[in-house]
Coordinates of C-alpha atoms and ligand atoms in Angstrom, one line a residue:
X1 CA -11.4 7.9 -7.2
X2 CA -10.5 7.9 -10.8
X3 CA -8.6 10.9 -12.2
X4 CA -10.5 10.6 -15.4
X5 CA -13.9 10.8 -13.6
X6 CA -12.9 13.6 -11.3
X7 CA -11.7 15.7 -14.2
X8 CA -14.9 15.0 -16.0
X9 CA -17.3 15.7 -13.1
X10 CA -15.3 18.5 -11.4
X11 CA -15.8 16.7 -8.0
X12 CA -13.4 17.4 -5.1
X13 CA -12.5 14.8 -2.5
X14 CA -10.3 14.7 0.5
X15 CA -9.7 12.1 3.1
X16 CA -6.8 12.1 5.6
X17 CA -7.5 8.4 6.4
X18 CA -5.9 6.4 3.7
X19 CA -7.8 3.4 2.3
X20 CA -6.2 0.0 2.4
X21 CA -5.0 -0.7 -0.3
X22 CA -3.9 2.8 -1.2
X23 CA -2.6 4.0 -4.5
X24 CA 0.4 6.4 -4.9
X25 CA 1.0 8.3 -8.1
X26 CA 4.7 9.2 -8.3
X27 CA 6.3 11.6 -10.7
X28 CA 10.1 12.1 -11.3
X29 CA 11.5 14.6 -13.8
X30 CA 14.6 15.9 -12.0
X31 CA 17.0 15.4 -14.9
X32 CA 16.3 13.9 -18.4
X33 CA 14.0 11.0 -17.7
X34 CA 10.2 11.5 -17.5
X35 CA 9.0 8.8 -15.2
X36 CA 5.6 8.0 -13.7
X37 CA 4.6 5.1 -11.5
X38 CA 1.4 4.0 -9.7
X39 CA 2.0 1.7 -6.7
X40 CA -0.7 0.0 -4.7
X41 CA 0.3 -0.6 -1.1
X42 CA -1.0 -1.3 2.4
X43 CA -0.6 1.7 4.8
X44 CA -0.9 -0.9 7.6
X45 CA 1.5 -3.5 6.4
X46 CA 5.1 -2.6 5.7
X47 CA 6.6 -3.8 2.4
X48 CA 3.2 -4.9 1.0
X49 CA 3.1 -3.2 -2.4
X50 CA 2.3 -3.9 -6.0
X51 CA 3.3 -1.8 -9.1
X52 CA 0.2 -1.1 -11.1
X53 CA 1.8 1.2 -13.7
X54 CA 5.3 2.2 -14.6
X55 CA 6.6 4.2 -17.5
X56 CA 9.9 6.0 -18.1
X57 CA 10.7 7.9 -21.2
X58 CA 14.4 8.6 -21.8
X59 CA 15.9 11.4 -23.9
X60 CA 18.8 9.6 -25.5
X61 CA 18.4 11.6 -28.8
X62 CA 18.8 14.9 -27.0
X63 CA 21.8 13.6 -25.0
X64 CA 23.6 12.7 -28.2
X65 CA 22.5 15.9 -30.0
X66 CA 23.7 18.2 -27.3
X67 CA 26.6 16.1 -26.0
X68 CA 25.0 16.0 -22.5
X69 CA 21.9 17.2 -20.7
X70 CA 20.7 20.6 -21.9
X71 CA 18.3 21.7 -19.1
X72 CA 15.9 23.8 -21.1
X73 CA 15.6 21.3 -23.9
X74 CA 15.1 18.5 -21.4
X75 CA 12.4 20.5 -19.6
X76 CA 10.7 21.2 -23.0
X77 CA 10.7 17.4 -23.6
X78 CA 9.2 16.7 -20.1
X79 CA 6.4 19.2 -20.9
X80 CA 5.6 17.3 -24.0
X81 CA 5.8 13.7 -22.6
X82 CA 4.6 14.0 -19.0
X83 CA 1.0 14.8 -19.9
X84 CA 0.9 11.9 -22.4
X85 CA 2.2 9.4 -19.7
X86 CA -0.2 10.8 -17.1
X87 CA -3.1 10.4 -19.6
X88 CA -2.2 6.8 -20.3
X89 CA -2.7 5.9 -16.6
X90 CA -5.6 8.2 -15.8
X91 CA -7.9 5.2 -15.6
X92 CA -6.2 4.0 -12.4
X93 CA -7.6 5.4 -9.1
X94 CA -5.1 7.4 -6.9
X95 CA -5.2 8.4 -3.3
X96 CA -1.8 10.1 -2.7
X97 CA 0.7 11.9 -4.9
X98 CA 4.5 12.0 -4.5
X99 CA 6.9 13.9 -6.7
X100 CA 10.5 14.9 -6.8
X101 CA 11.1 18.4 -5.3
X102 CA 14.9 18.3 -5.6
X103 CA 17.8 18.1 -6.0
X104 CA 18.0 18.4 -9.8
X105 CA 17.8 20.8 -12.7
X106 CA 15.3 23.6 -11.9
X107 CA 13.5 23.7 -15.2
X108 CA 13.1 19.9 -15.2
X109 CA 12.0 19.7 -11.6
X110 CA 9.4 22.4 -12.1
X111 CA 7.6 20.4 -14.8
X112 CA 7.0 17.3 -12.6
X113 CA 6.5 19.2 -9.3
X114 CA 4.0 21.7 -10.7
X115 CA 2.0 18.9 -12.4
X116 CA 1.9 17.0 -9.0
X117 CA 0.8 20.2 -7.2
X118 CA -1.9 20.9 -9.7
X119 CA -3.2 17.3 -9.5
X120 CA -3.1 17.2 -5.7
X121 CA -4.9 20.5 -5.5
X122 CA -7.5 19.5 -8.0
X123 CA -8.1 16.1 -6.6
X124 CA -7.7 17.3 -3.0
X125 CA -5.4 14.4 -2.1
X126 CA -2.2 14.5 0.0
X127 CA 1.0 15.5 -1.8
X128 CA 4.5 14.5 -0.7
X129 CA 7.7 16.3 -1.8
X130 CA 10.4 13.7 -2.2
X131 CA 14.1 14.1 -2.2
X132 CA 15.6 12.5 -5.3
X133 CA 18.7 11.3 -3.4
X134 CA 16.5 9.8 -0.7
X135 CA 14.8 7.8 -3.4
X136 CA 18.2 6.4 -4.6
X137 CA 19.2 5.7 -1.0
X138 CA 16.0 3.8 0.0
X139 CA 14.8 2.1 -3.1
X140 CA 16.9 -1.1 -2.5
X141 CA 14.8 -1.8 0.6
X142 CA 11.9 -2.6 -1.8
X143 CA 13.8 -5.6 -3.0
X144 CA 15.4 -6.9 0.2
X145 CA 12.7 -7.5 2.8
X146 CA 14.8 -7.7 6.0
X147 CA 17.0 -4.6 5.3
X148 CA 17.4 -3.1 8.7
X149 CA 18.7 0.3 9.7
X150 CA 21.4 1.5 10.1
X151 CA 23.1 1.0 6.7
X152 CA 25.4 2.8 4.3
X153 CA 24.3 4.1 0.9
X154 CA 26.8 4.8 -1.8
X155 CA 25.0 7.2 -4.2
X156 CA 26.7 7.3 -7.6
X157 CA 24.9 9.3 -10.3
X158 CA 25.4 11.9 -13.0
X159 CA 25.1 14.7 -10.4
X160 CA 26.3 13.1 -7.1
X161 CA 28.9 10.9 -5.5
X162 CA 28.1 10.4 -1.8
X163 CA 28.6 8.0 0.9
X164 CA 25.8 8.3 3.4
X165 CA 25.1 6.7 6.8
X166 CA 21.4 6.1 7.1
X167 CA 19.7 5.7 10.5
X168 CA 16.4 6.2 12.3
X169 CA 15.6 9.8 13.3
X170 CA 16.2 10.5 17.0
X171 CA 14.5 13.0 19.3
X172 CA 16.9 15.9 18.7
X173 CA 16.4 15.8 14.9
X174 CA 14.2 18.4 13.3
X175 CA 10.6 16.9 13.7
X176 CA 9.5 19.0 10.7
X177 CA 12.1 17.6 8.4
X178 CA 10.7 16.5 5.1
X179 CA 13.2 13.6 5.0
X180 CA 12.2 10.2 6.3
X181 CA 15.4 9.1 8.1
X182 CA 18.6 10.7 9.4
X183 CA 21.3 10.9 6.8
X184 CA 24.8 11.6 7.8
X185 CA 26.9 12.4 4.7
X186 CA 30.3 10.7 5.4
X187 CA 31.9 11.5 2.0
X188 CA 31.1 13.7 -0.9
X189 CA 32.7 14.7 -4.2
X190 CA 34.9 17.8 -4.1
X191 CA 34.5 18.4 -7.8
X192 CA 32.7 16.3 -10.5
X193 CA 30.3 13.5 -9.9
X194 CA 31.4 10.0 -10.9
X195 CA 28.7 9.8 -13.6
X196 CA 29.9 13.1 -15.0
X197 CA 33.5 11.8 -15.1
X198 CA 32.2 8.7 -17.0
X199 CA 30.1 10.8 -19.4
X200 CA 32.9 13.4 -20.1
X201 CA 35.5 10.6 -20.5
X202 CA 33.2 8.9 -23.0
X203 CA 32.9 12.1 -25.0
X204 CA 36.7 12.7 -24.9
X205 CA 37.2 9.3 -26.3
X206 CA 34.7 10.1 -29.2
X207 CA 32.0 7.8 -27.8
X208 CA 28.3 8.5 -27.1
X209 CA 28.5 10.6 -23.9
X210 CA 27.3 8.0 -21.4
X211 CA 29.0 5.8 -18.8
X212 CA 27.3 2.8 -20.4
X213 CA 29.1 3.5 -23.7
X214 CA 32.5 3.8 -22.0
X215 CA 32.0 0.7 -19.9
X216 CA 31.0 -1.3 -22.9
X217 CA 34.1 -0.5 -24.9
X218 CA 36.2 -1.0 -21.8
X219 CA 35.2 -4.7 -21.8
X220 CA 37.6 -5.2 -24.7
X221 CA 40.4 -3.1 -23.2
X222 CA 43.4 -3.8 -20.9
X223 CA 43.0 -1.8 -17.7
X224 CA 46.7 -1.9 -17.0
X225 CA 47.8 -0.3 -20.2
X226 CA 47.6 3.3 -19.0
X227 CA 48.5 4.4 -15.5
X228 CA 46.4 6.9 -13.5
X229 CA 47.4 8.2 -10.0
X230 CA 44.5 8.0 -7.6
X231 CA 43.5 11.1 -5.6
X232 CA 44.2 11.5 -1.9
X233 CA 47.0 9.0 -1.8
X234 CA 48.7 10.9 1.0
X235 CA 45.6 11.1 3.2
X236 CA 44.4 7.6 2.3
X237 CA 43.4 6.7 5.9
X238 CA 41.6 9.9 6.8
X239 CA 40.0 11.3 3.7
X240 CA 36.5 10.2 3.1
X241 CA 35.8 12.4 0.1
X242 CA 36.0 11.8 -3.6
X243 CA 37.5 13.7 -6.5
X244 CA 37.4 13.0 -10.2
X245 CA 38.6 16.1 -12.0
X246 CA 42.3 15.0 -11.8
X247 CA 41.6 11.6 -13.4
X248 CA 39.7 13.4 -16.2
X249 CA 42.8 15.6 -16.8
X250 CA 45.0 12.6 -16.9
X251 CA 42.7 10.9 -19.4
X252 CA 43.0 14.0 -21.7
X253 CA 46.8 13.9 -21.4
X254 CA 46.9 10.2 -22.3
X255 CA 44.6 10.9 -25.3
X256 CA 46.8 13.7 -26.5
X257 CA 50.0 11.6 -26.1
X258 CA 48.3 8.6 -28.0
X259 CA 47.2 10.9 -30.8
X260 CA 50.6 12.5 -31.1
X261 CA 52.3 9.1 -31.3
X262 CA 49.8 7.9 -33.9
X263 CA 48.9 4.9 -31.7
X264 CA 46.2 2.5 -33.1
X265 CA 42.5 2.4 -32.5
X266 CA 42.8 -0.4 -29.9
X267 CA 44.1 2.4 -27.6
X268 CA 40.5 3.6 -27.2
X269 CA 39.4 0.4 -25.5
X270 CA 42.6 0.3 -23.4
X271 CA 42.2 4.0 -22.4
X272 CA 38.5 3.4 -21.5
X273 CA 39.4 0.3 -19.5
X274 CA 42.3 2.0 -17.6
X275 CA 40.2 5.2 -16.9
X276 CA 37.2 3.2 -15.7
X277 CA 39.5 1.1 -13.5
X278 CA 41.0 4.2 -11.9
X279 CA 37.5 5.7 -11.3
X280 CA 36.4 2.5 -9.6
X281 CA 39.5 1.9 -7.6
X282 CA 39.3 5.4 -6.2
X283 CA 35.6 5.0 -5.2
X284 CA 36.2 1.5 -3.7
X285 CA 39.3 2.7 -1.8
X286 CA 37.5 5.7 -0.2
X287 CA 34.4 3.6 0.7
X288 CA 36.4 0.9 2.2
X289 CA 38.6 3.3 4.3
X290 CA 35.5 5.1 5.4
X291 CA 33.4 2.1 6.5
X292 CA 35.5 -1.0 7.3
X293 CA 37.8 0.2 10.1
X294 CA 34.8 1.6 12.1
X295 CA 31.9 -0.6 11.2
X296 CA 33.4 -3.8 9.8
X297 CA 32.5 -5.4 6.5
X298 CA 29.2 -6.8 7.5
X299 CA 27.2 -3.5 7.8
X300 CA 24.8 -3.4 4.8
X301 CA 25.9 -1.2 1.9
X302 CA 23.4 -0.1 -0.8
X303 CA 24.8 1.1 -4.1
X304 CA 22.4 3.2 -6.2
X305 CA 22.2 5.8 -8.9
X306 CA 22.9 5.3 -12.6
X307 CA 26.6 4.3 -12.1
X308 CA 25.5 1.4 -9.8
X309 CA 24.6 -0.3 -13.2
X310 CA 28.4 -0.6 -13.8
X311 CA 29.3 -4.3 -13.4
X312 CA 33.0 -3.6 -12.6
X313 CA 32.0 -1.4 -9.7
X314 CA 29.6 -4.0 -8.3
X315 CA 32.2 -6.8 -8.7
X316 CA 34.8 -4.7 -6.9
X317 CA 32.5 -3.8 -4.0
X318 CA 31.2 -7.3 -3.5
X319 CA 34.7 -8.5 -2.6
X320 CA 34.8 -6.0 0.3
X321 CA 31.2 -6.0 1.7
X322 CA 29.3 -9.1 2.8
X323 CA 25.9 -7.4 2.5
X324 CA 26.0 -5.5 -0.7
X325 CA 22.6 -4.6 -2.2
X326 CA 22.2 -3.1 -5.7
X327 CA 18.7 -2.6 -7.0
X328 CA 17.7 -4.0 -10.4
X329 CA 19.1 -1.8 -13.2
X330 CA 15.9 0.1 -14.0
X331 CA 15.6 1.1 -10.4
X332 CA 19.3 2.2 -10.1
X333 CA 18.8 4.9 -12.8
X334 CA 16.3 7.7 -12.3
X335 CA 12.8 6.3 -11.9
X336 CA 9.5 7.2 -10.3
X337 CA 9.2 3.9 -8.4
X338 CA 11.9 5.1 -6.0
X339 CA 9.9 8.3 -5.4
X340 CA 6.8 6.2 -4.6
X341 CA 8.9 4.0 -2.3
X342 CA 10.1 6.9 -0.2
X343 CA 6.4 8.0 0.1
X344 CA 5.5 4.6 1.3
X345 CA 8.2 4.6 3.9
X346 CA 6.9 8.0 5.1
X347 CA 3.4 6.7 5.4
X348 CA 4.5 3.5 7.2
X349 CA 6.3 5.8 9.6
X350 CA 3.0 7.7 10.2
X351 CA 4.0 11.1 8.7
X352 CA 0.4 11.6 7.7
X353 CA -0.3 12.5 11.4
X354 CA 1.3 15.9 10.9
X355 CA 0.2 16.4 7.3
X356 CA -1.0 19.9 6.4
X357 CA -2.3 20.1 2.9
X358 CA -2.3 23.8 2.5
X359 CA 1.3 24.2 3.6
X360 CA 2.3 21.4 1.3
X361 CA 0.7 23.1 -1.7
X362 CA 3.0 26.1 -1.0
X363 CA 6.2 24.1 -1.1
X364 CA 8.3 24.9 -4.1
X365 CA 11.1 23.0 -5.9
X366 CA 14.5 22.9 -4.2
X367 CA 17.2 22.3 -6.9
X368 CA 19.9 22.0 -4.2
X369 CA 17.9 20.1 -1.5
X370 CA 20.5 18.4 0.6
X371 CA 20.1 15.1 2.4
X372 CA 21.4 16.8 5.5
X373 CA 18.7 17.6 8.0
X374 CA 16.5 20.5 6.7
Ligands
KG4_401 O1 21.0 8.3 -11.4 P1 21.0 8.6 -12.9 O2 20.1 7.9 -13.8 O3 20.7 10.2 -13.1 C1 21.2 11.2 -12.3 O4 20.5 11.4 -11.2 O5 22.2 11.7 -12.6 O6 22.5 8.5 -13.3 C2 22.9 8.8 -14.6 C3 24.4 8.5 -14.7 C4 25.0 9.0 -16.0 O7 26.2 9.8 -15.8 C5 25.3 7.7 -16.8 O8 26.3 7.8 -17.7 C6 25.7 6.8 -15.6 O9 24.7 7.1 -14.6 N1 25.7 5.4 -16.0 C7 26.8 4.6 -15.9 C8 26.4 3.3 -16.4 N2 25.0 3.4 -16.6 C9 24.6 4.6 -16.4 N3 28.0 4.8 -15.6 C10 28.9 3.8 -15.7 N4 28.6 2.6 -16.1 C11 27.3 2.3 -16.5 N5 27.0 1.0 -16.9
ZN402 ZN1 19.5 10.2 -10.0

């Protein structure tokens, strides 16, 4: 069924039995990336899939202009770009739609989710609401064929810092949960997310407000030049949570002290390197204390979300965990392929048996949708 032909002919079509191969259209607009992906896969053979179309449009100009993500401007941009992206792939037939329902910024989520609902209703094809964090947690499985459950997922993005134990659902779990597996959140941030700490740190140092800018300048700095005290030192054996606001305050104190003493410009690289090193040491410390004593160092650990692109973080974790998996860079950051992947995992787990199209069309966005059982 071609989107272009259906729109032209006004025909409606619905089949609960998926063809093999089957094409998923996935849409992701939870923050400031407009991303669309079409994946062809076999509903009968796990892991068989092929990306037919993939496009992500970033909003760097808005990020720089507003010094961070400004939700209403980001949504306005999604409204302008999403129809153009969808139009450019309308020649590809689709059988299923998956879109991010949450968590994320409400005005941004609404653009992608409402587009998905309209298309699903118009084409009369199944629609799957996907949890953005579930996308980050599962996408690595697309690149590592024998990735068995259970495993840990360290989700490090602009909005989250979480350590999650992922396992099969068992009989006492909610059978109507829209999540694919059972997610046990072992650790969570008590204040800022690590991506936010990177972004705000970069802005405080006068750089473009992204973690990438900070880590780039940190390459030329000495991480031992400025000292930072890591959070939860006293409870180091028992505390599984994260906290970044204290480190941010320390950075601002160091910046003020350097400015007052007229220190030279090389301080920016040293400050960036020392701050980055503190953020990473804190995360690695918490993850190590939460996992290794109980599960050992050979349980698989997936690292995903934008901050997983950070090479120093990867290098630090690889020393501690034998089975560390980090998806390729473009699939660590927000992307629609991860949304398609969760949908495939659902279909391989036969969720279509309980699928109710009319109820699905009534589902609304959930900006705070937690990975905990719903
Ligand atoms: O997962 P993501 O693309 O979007 C959210 O769901 O938030 O993550 C974006 C975050 C931003 O805070 C960005 O600065 C950070 O990931 N990031 C990095 C790096 N690349 C992206 N942080 C540190 N080092 C990097 N190389
Ligand atoms: Zn994300």
